[in-house]
Amino acid sequence: MNWRNYKKVELHRHLEGAIRLESIIEIARKTGVKLPSYNLNELKEHALVTKPLKDLSVVLNRLWLTQSVLSTQDIIERISYENCIDAFNDGITHLELRYSPGFINTNHPDLDFEKIHHAILKGRERALKECPNLKVGYICIISRDLSSKDAEMSAEFAVANKKTFIGFDLAGDEVGYPAENFKHLFNKVKKAGLGITVHSGEAKRPEAAQTVKDAIVHLGAQRIGHGVQVIHDKKIMEFVKSENVLLEVCPTSNYLTQAFATLEEHPIRKLMEFGIKLCVNSDDPNFLEL
């Protein structure tokens, strides 16, 4: 069975995690970015996650290699275009791409949030000329581990560009970054009319299920990125169900980040049987690969 032949909706896909490895190599050669290797198969060992790693933080650190090549508007336009084309070729008709302007902007002094967003939109325009039936919306991310100043800037940027964003997200390692810290920013974004989705309950930790509830209560999350650790707390499962919150479930990602030791242990079926709304997503299709 070829799943690419089926029309699909993708609600949880990171632009930075869906960049072709071949493009990274080509861009690095042209711009002088140092990579561990310029051989495709050798670079996979450094840039991709193809087998379970220790935990989520180890996986997130690998994304910085990809980020190192995103230094100009032309490069960002290119990867935006390729993101859309690749999604279309995967059979996706409605795509929500999310990205962190603060993450992309780090260590790239010639960029700013406006230039990054403009390049991404320009890449989409190019792609839609070839794929007119594809619908693409963008979600702006705050990266938990970046500065509070960056978080403020991201929220203000999302509000100022609410006509070209459909949602707002909080992502990155949850350890040490409780939802309450970001409440004032999410209140601002909600007032502007953007949808709210929050990465939460992804990593396997004792308090993981509670972080899902916190994201809903404190940040007004209508959707939760991952959220699979609620399986360990029936009361919070009931809460998620009663609030009609959708879980954006990414099984391959959850296995490779060791949210669950095996794919067979993944609770997607149990969550569905419990009556929790969910959808299945790729997360970072060119970064997490079985």
GROMACS .gro file of C-alpha atoms in nm:
model
  290
    1MET     CA    1   0.000   0.000   0.000
    2ASN     CA    2   0.138   0.339  -0.103
    3TRP     CA    3   0.008   0.600   0.142
    4ARG     CA    4   0.122   0.880  -0.088
    5ASN     CA    5  -0.169   0.793  -0.316
    6TYR     CA    6  -0.419   0.891  -0.045
    7LYS     CA    7  -0.521   1.254   0.004
    8LYS     CA    8  -0.426   1.373   0.350
    9VAL     CA    9  -0.431   1.666   0.590
   10GLU     CA   10  -0.112   1.742   0.787
   11LEU     CA   11  -0.152   1.965   1.093
   12HIS     CA   12   0.185   1.911   1.263
   13ARG     CA   13   0.489   1.949   1.040
   14HIS     CA   14   0.793   2.165   1.117
   15LEU     CA   15   0.939   2.359   0.828
   16GLU     CA   16   1.288   2.329   0.979
   17GLY     CA   17   1.249   1.952   1.013
   18ALA     CA   18   1.132   1.895   0.657
   19ILE     CA   19   1.437   2.019   0.468
   20ARG     CA   20   1.591   1.790   0.209
   21LEU     CA   21   1.932   1.665   0.317
   22GLU     CA   22   2.054   1.702  -0.040
   23SER     CA   23   1.962   2.071  -0.022
   24ILE     CA   24   2.152   2.114   0.304
   25ILE     CA   25   2.466   1.974   0.141
   26GLU     CA   26   2.430   2.185  -0.171
   27ILE     CA   27   2.364   2.505   0.025
   28ALA     CA   28   2.653   2.436   0.265
   29ARG     CA   29   2.896   2.389  -0.024
   30LYS     CA   30   2.787   2.718  -0.183
   31THR     CA   31   2.793   2.923   0.136
   32GLY     CA   32   3.096   2.770   0.307
   33VAL     CA   33   2.906   2.622   0.602
   34LYS     CA   34   3.109   2.344   0.761
   35LEU     CA   35   2.930   2.011   0.784
   36PRO     CA   36   3.056   1.687   0.946
   37SER     CA   37   3.047   1.540   0.594
   38TYR     CA   38   2.933   1.642   0.248
   39ASN     CA   39   2.859   1.283   0.155
   40LEU     CA   40   2.487   1.213   0.172
   41ASN     CA   41   2.506   0.875   0.344
   42GLU     CA   42   2.772   0.989   0.589
   43LEU     CA   43   2.584   1.307   0.677
   44LYS     CA   44   2.273   1.104   0.761
   45GLU     CA   45   2.459   0.972   1.065
   46HIS     CA   46   2.501   1.327   1.197
   47ALA     CA   47   2.190   1.507   1.072
   48LEU     CA   48   1.908   1.253   1.077
   49VAL     CA   49   1.749   1.051   1.353
   50THR     CA   50   1.703   0.702   1.213
   51LYS     CA   51   1.703   0.503   1.535
   52PRO     CA   52   1.585   0.575   1.890
   53LEU     CA   53   1.804   0.820   2.078
   54LYS     CA   54   1.836   0.878   2.451
   55ASP     CA   55   1.562   1.139   2.483
   56LEU     CA   56   1.398   1.439   2.322
   57SER     CA   57   1.672   1.687   2.411
   58VAL     CA   58   1.934   1.487   2.220
   59VAL     CA   59   1.710   1.488   1.914
   60LEU     CA   60   1.639   1.863   1.935
   61ASN     CA   61   2.012   1.942   1.948
   62ARG     CA   62   2.060   1.781   1.607
   63LEU     CA   63   1.834   2.041   1.448
   64TRP     CA   64   2.104   2.304   1.490
   65LEU     CA   65   2.303   2.147   1.208
   66THR     CA   66   2.009   2.205   0.974
   67GLN     CA   67   1.959   2.556   1.110
   68SER     CA   68   2.318   2.652   1.028
   69VAL     CA   69   2.248   2.674   0.655
   70LEU     CA   70   1.939   2.899   0.680
   71SER     CA   71   2.135   3.219   0.642
   72THR     CA   72   1.971   3.416   0.358
   73GLN     CA   73   1.626   3.497   0.221
   74ASP     CA   74   1.699   3.311  -0.103
   75ILE     CA   75   1.789   2.996   0.091
   76ILE     CA   76   1.477   3.019   0.307
   77GLU     CA   77   1.258   3.078   0.002
   78ARG     CA   78   1.407   2.767  -0.155
   79ILE     CA   79   1.347   2.541   0.144
   80SER     CA   80   0.995   2.683   0.185
   81TYR     CA   81   0.922   2.599  -0.178
   82GLU     CA   82   1.066   2.249  -0.140
   83ASN     CA   83   0.868   2.194   0.182
   84CYS     CA   84   0.543   2.260  -0.001
   85ILE     CA   85   0.636   2.052  -0.308
   86ASP     CA   86   0.743   1.756  -0.092
   87ALA     CA   87   0.421   1.771   0.110
   88PHE     CA   88   0.216   1.775  -0.208
   89ASN     CA   89   0.411   1.474  -0.338
   90ASP     CA   90   0.330   1.300  -0.008
   91GLY     CA   91  -0.038   1.329  -0.098
   92ILE     CA   92  -0.110   1.620   0.135
   93THR     CA   93  -0.381   1.861   0.019
   94HIS     CA   94  -0.406   2.077   0.335
   95LEU     CA   95  -0.082   2.156   0.514
   96GLU     CA   96  -0.009   2.351   0.830
   97LEU     CA   97   0.363   2.430   0.848
   98ARG     CA   98   0.506   2.568   1.171
   99TYR     CA   99   0.835   2.740   1.226
  100SER     CA  100   1.023   2.939   1.488
  101PRO     CA  101   1.143   3.278   1.358
  102GLY     CA  102   1.370   3.308   1.662
  103PHE     CA  103   1.530   2.969   1.595
  104ILE     CA  104   1.593   3.043   1.227
  105ASN     CA  105   1.723   3.392   1.304
  106THR     CA  106   1.982   3.277   1.560
  107ASN     CA  107   2.341   3.347   1.445
  108HIS     CA  108   2.221   3.487   1.111
  109PRO     CA  109   2.276   3.865   1.142
  110ASP     CA  110   2.158   3.947   0.789
  111LEU     CA  111   1.809   3.817   0.869
  112ASP     CA  112   1.522   3.940   1.082
  113PHE     CA  113   1.172   3.803   1.145
  114GLU     CA  114   1.018   4.004   0.859
  115LYS     CA  115   1.275   3.886   0.606
  116ILE     CA  116   1.234   3.524   0.716
  117HIS     CA  117   0.855   3.533   0.693
  118HIS     CA  118   0.856   3.713   0.359
  119ALA     CA  119   1.090   3.450   0.214
  120ILE     CA  120   0.872   3.166   0.344
  121LEU     CA  121   0.560   3.320   0.191
  122LYS     CA  122   0.744   3.375  -0.137
  123GLY     CA  123   0.847   3.010  -0.144
  124ARG     CA  124   0.485   2.908  -0.090
  125GLU     CA  125   0.373   3.130  -0.379
  126ARG     CA  126   0.618   2.955  -0.611
  127ALA     CA  127   0.501   2.613  -0.501
  128LEU     CA  128   0.130   2.691  -0.538
  129LYS     CA  129   0.183   2.782  -0.902
  130GLU     CA  130   0.284   2.417  -0.954
  131CYS     CA  131   0.038   2.273  -0.700
  132PRO     CA  132  -0.274   2.495  -0.723
  133ASN     CA  133  -0.487   2.250  -0.521
  134LEU     CA  134  -0.254   2.261  -0.219
  135LYS     CA  135  -0.359   2.474   0.079
  136VAL     CA  136  -0.079   2.590   0.312
  137GLY     CA  137  -0.109   2.781   0.640
  138TYR     CA  138   0.162   2.886   0.887
  139ILE     CA  139   0.194   2.860   1.263
  140CYS     CA  140   0.442   3.082   1.449
  141ILE     CA  141   0.645   2.911   1.722
  142ILE     CA  142   0.798   3.039   2.042
  143SER     CA  143   1.101   2.826   2.125
  144ARG     CA  144   1.100   2.762   2.501
  145ASP     CA  145   1.477   2.757   2.536
  146LEU     CA  146   1.541   3.090   2.365
  147SER     CA  147   1.532   3.420   2.555
  148SER     CA  148   1.225   3.588   2.703
  149LYS     CA  149   1.300   3.880   2.469
  150ASP     CA  150   1.277   3.643   2.174
  151ALA     CA  151   0.945   3.508   2.304
  152GLU     CA  152   0.806   3.861   2.332
  153MET     CA  153   0.927   3.944   1.982
  154SER     CA  154   0.771   3.627   1.840
  155ALA     CA  155   0.433   3.700   1.996
  156GLU     CA  156   0.434   4.060   1.874
  157PHE     CA  157   0.544   3.944   1.530
  158ALA     CA  158   0.263   3.688   1.509
  159VAL     CA  159   0.004   3.949   1.605
  160ALA     CA  160   0.142   4.201   1.356
  161ASN     CA  161   0.125   3.934   1.083
  162LYS     CA  162  -0.202   3.770   1.184
  163LYS     CA  163  -0.325   3.782   0.824
  164THR     CA  164  -0.052   3.537   0.719
  165PHE     CA  165  -0.040   3.319   1.033
  166ILE     CA  166  -0.320   3.087   1.135
  167GLY     CA  167  -0.185   2.983   1.474
  168PHE     CA  168   0.068   3.018   1.753
  169ASP     CA  169   0.270   2.744   1.923
  170LEU     CA  170   0.512   2.681   2.209
  171ALA     CA  171   0.779   2.419   2.135
  172GLY     CA  172   1.109   2.279   2.256
  173ASP     CA  173   1.220   2.091   2.565
  174GLU     CA  174   0.958   2.136   2.840
  175VAL     CA  175   1.197   2.082   3.131
  176GLY     CA  176   1.227   2.406   3.326
  177TYR     CA  177   0.982   2.601   3.109
  178PRO     CA  178   0.632   2.579   3.263
  179ALA     CA  179   0.331   2.699   3.067
  180GLU     CA  180   0.255   2.976   3.319
  181ASN     CA  181   0.571   3.160   3.209
  182PHE     CA  182   0.415   3.224   2.868
  183LYS     CA  183   0.056   3.298   2.969
  184HIS     CA  184   0.071   3.674   2.904
  185LEU     CA  185   0.202   3.616   2.552
  186PHE     CA  186  -0.066   3.364   2.463
  187ASN     CA  187  -0.337   3.594   2.597
  188LYS     CA  188  -0.210   3.861   2.358
  189VAL     CA  189  -0.209   3.624   2.062
  190LYS     CA  190  -0.554   3.481   2.142
  191LYS     CA  191  -0.700   3.833   2.149
  192ALA     CA  192  -0.565   3.880   1.798
  193GLY     CA  193  -0.768   3.579   1.684
  194LEU     CA  194  -0.494   3.323   1.620
  195GLY     CA  195  -0.547   2.956   1.700
  196ILE     CA  196  -0.346   2.803   1.984
  197THR     CA  197  -0.154   2.476   1.972
  198VAL     CA  198   0.112   2.382   2.229
  199HIS     CA  199   0.382   2.114   2.230
  200SER     CA  200   0.318   1.932   2.556
  201GLY     CA  201   0.313   1.585   2.711
  202GLU     CA  202   0.563   1.460   2.456
  203ALA     CA  203   0.863   1.338   2.657
  204LYS     CA  204   0.825   1.059   2.909
  205ARG     CA  205   0.843   1.235   3.247
  206PRO     CA  206   0.637   1.198   3.568
  207GLU     CA  207   0.474   1.539   3.524
  208ALA     CA  208   0.414   1.507   3.147
  209ALA     CA  209   0.038   1.455   3.164
  210GLN     CA  210  -0.003   1.757   3.393
  211THR     CA  211   0.181   1.978   3.144
  212VAL     CA  212  -0.093   1.901   2.890
  213LYS     CA  213  -0.359   2.021   3.131
  214ASP     CA  214  -0.148   2.329   3.211
  215ALA     CA  215  -0.122   2.413   2.841
  216ILE     CA  216  -0.499   2.401   2.809
  217VAL     CA  217  -0.575   2.589   3.133
  218HIS     CA  218  -0.302   2.856   3.122
  219LEU     CA  219  -0.240   2.901   2.749
  220GLY     CA  220  -0.584   2.824   2.606
  221ALA     CA  221  -0.457   2.541   2.385
  222GLN     CA  222  -0.720   2.416   2.142
  223ARG     CA  223  -0.478   2.155   2.013
  224ILE     CA  224  -0.181   1.983   2.172
  225GLY     CA  225   0.133   1.887   1.984
  226HIS     CA  226   0.186   1.521   2.077
  227GLY     CA  227   0.018   1.500   2.421
  228VAL     CA  228   0.055   1.124   2.425
  229GLN     CA  229   0.176   1.101   2.786
  230VAL     CA  230  -0.180   1.172   2.904
  231ILE     CA  231  -0.226   0.799   2.867
  232HIS     CA  232  -0.075   0.768   3.217
  233ASP     CA  233  -0.342   0.982   3.387
  234LYS     CA  234  -0.708   0.894   3.335
  235LYS     CA  235  -0.835   1.212   3.501
  236ILE     CA  236  -0.639   1.427   3.261
  237MET     CA  237  -0.755   1.211   2.971
  238GLU     CA  238  -1.110   1.288   3.081
  239PHE     CA  239  -1.022   1.657   3.100
  240VAL     CA  240  -0.873   1.662   2.748
  241LYS     CA  241  -1.181   1.482   2.617
  242SER     CA  242  -1.426   1.714   2.795
  243GLU     CA  243  -1.245   2.022   2.661
  244ASN     CA  244  -1.268   1.881   2.307
  245VAL     CA  245  -0.893   1.933   2.256
  246LEU     CA  246  -0.728   1.766   1.959
  247LEU     CA  247  -0.400   1.578   2.002
  248GLU     CA  248  -0.159   1.611   1.709
  249VAL     CA  249  -0.004   1.266   1.736
  250CYS     CA  250   0.328   1.182   1.566
  251PRO     CA  251   0.399   0.808   1.624
  252THR     CA  252   0.731   0.779   1.438
  253SER     CA  253   0.864   1.087   1.615
  254ASN     CA  254   0.747   0.958   1.955
  255TYR     CA  255   0.933   0.632   1.902
  256LEU     CA  256   1.258   0.793   1.782
  257THR     CA  257   1.257   1.039   2.074
  258GLN     CA  258   1.180   0.749   2.307
  259ALA     CA  259   0.850   0.882   2.436
  260PHE     CA  260   0.766   0.511   2.408
  261ALA     CA  261   1.018   0.231   2.387
  262THR     CA  262   0.855   0.057   2.091
  263LEU     CA  263   0.598   0.144   1.827
  264GLU     CA  264   0.378  -0.131   1.967
  265GLU     CA  265   0.361   0.056   2.299
  266HIS     CA  266   0.238   0.376   2.137
  267PRO     CA  267  -0.106   0.463   2.285
  268ILE     CA  268  -0.271   0.602   1.973
  269ARG     CA  269  -0.531   0.325   1.959
  270LYS     CA  270  -0.609   0.352   2.331
  271LEU     CA  271  -0.650   0.728   2.302
  272MET     CA  272  -0.890   0.685   2.011
  273GLU     CA  273  -1.090   0.421   2.195
  274PHE     CA  274  -1.114   0.653   2.496
  275GLY     CA  275  -1.279   0.910   2.272
  276ILE     CA  276  -1.003   1.171   2.256
  277LYS     CA  277  -0.983   1.357   1.925
  278LEU     CA  278  -0.655   1.312   1.743
  279CYS     CA  279  -0.485   1.329   1.406
  280VAL     CA  280  -0.173   1.156   1.274
  281ASN     CA  281   0.124   1.362   1.159
  282SER     CA  282   0.485   1.334   1.041
  283ASP     CA  283   0.637   1.605   1.268
  284ASP     CA  284   0.983   1.631   1.100
  285PRO     CA  285   0.966   1.404   0.793
  286ASN     CA  286   1.316   1.478   0.657
  287PHE     CA  287   1.478   1.468   0.999
  288LEU     CA  288   1.310   1.175   1.177
  289GLU     CA  289   1.324   0.871   0.954
  290LEU     CA  290   1.274   0.499   1.008
   0.00000   0.00000   0.00000
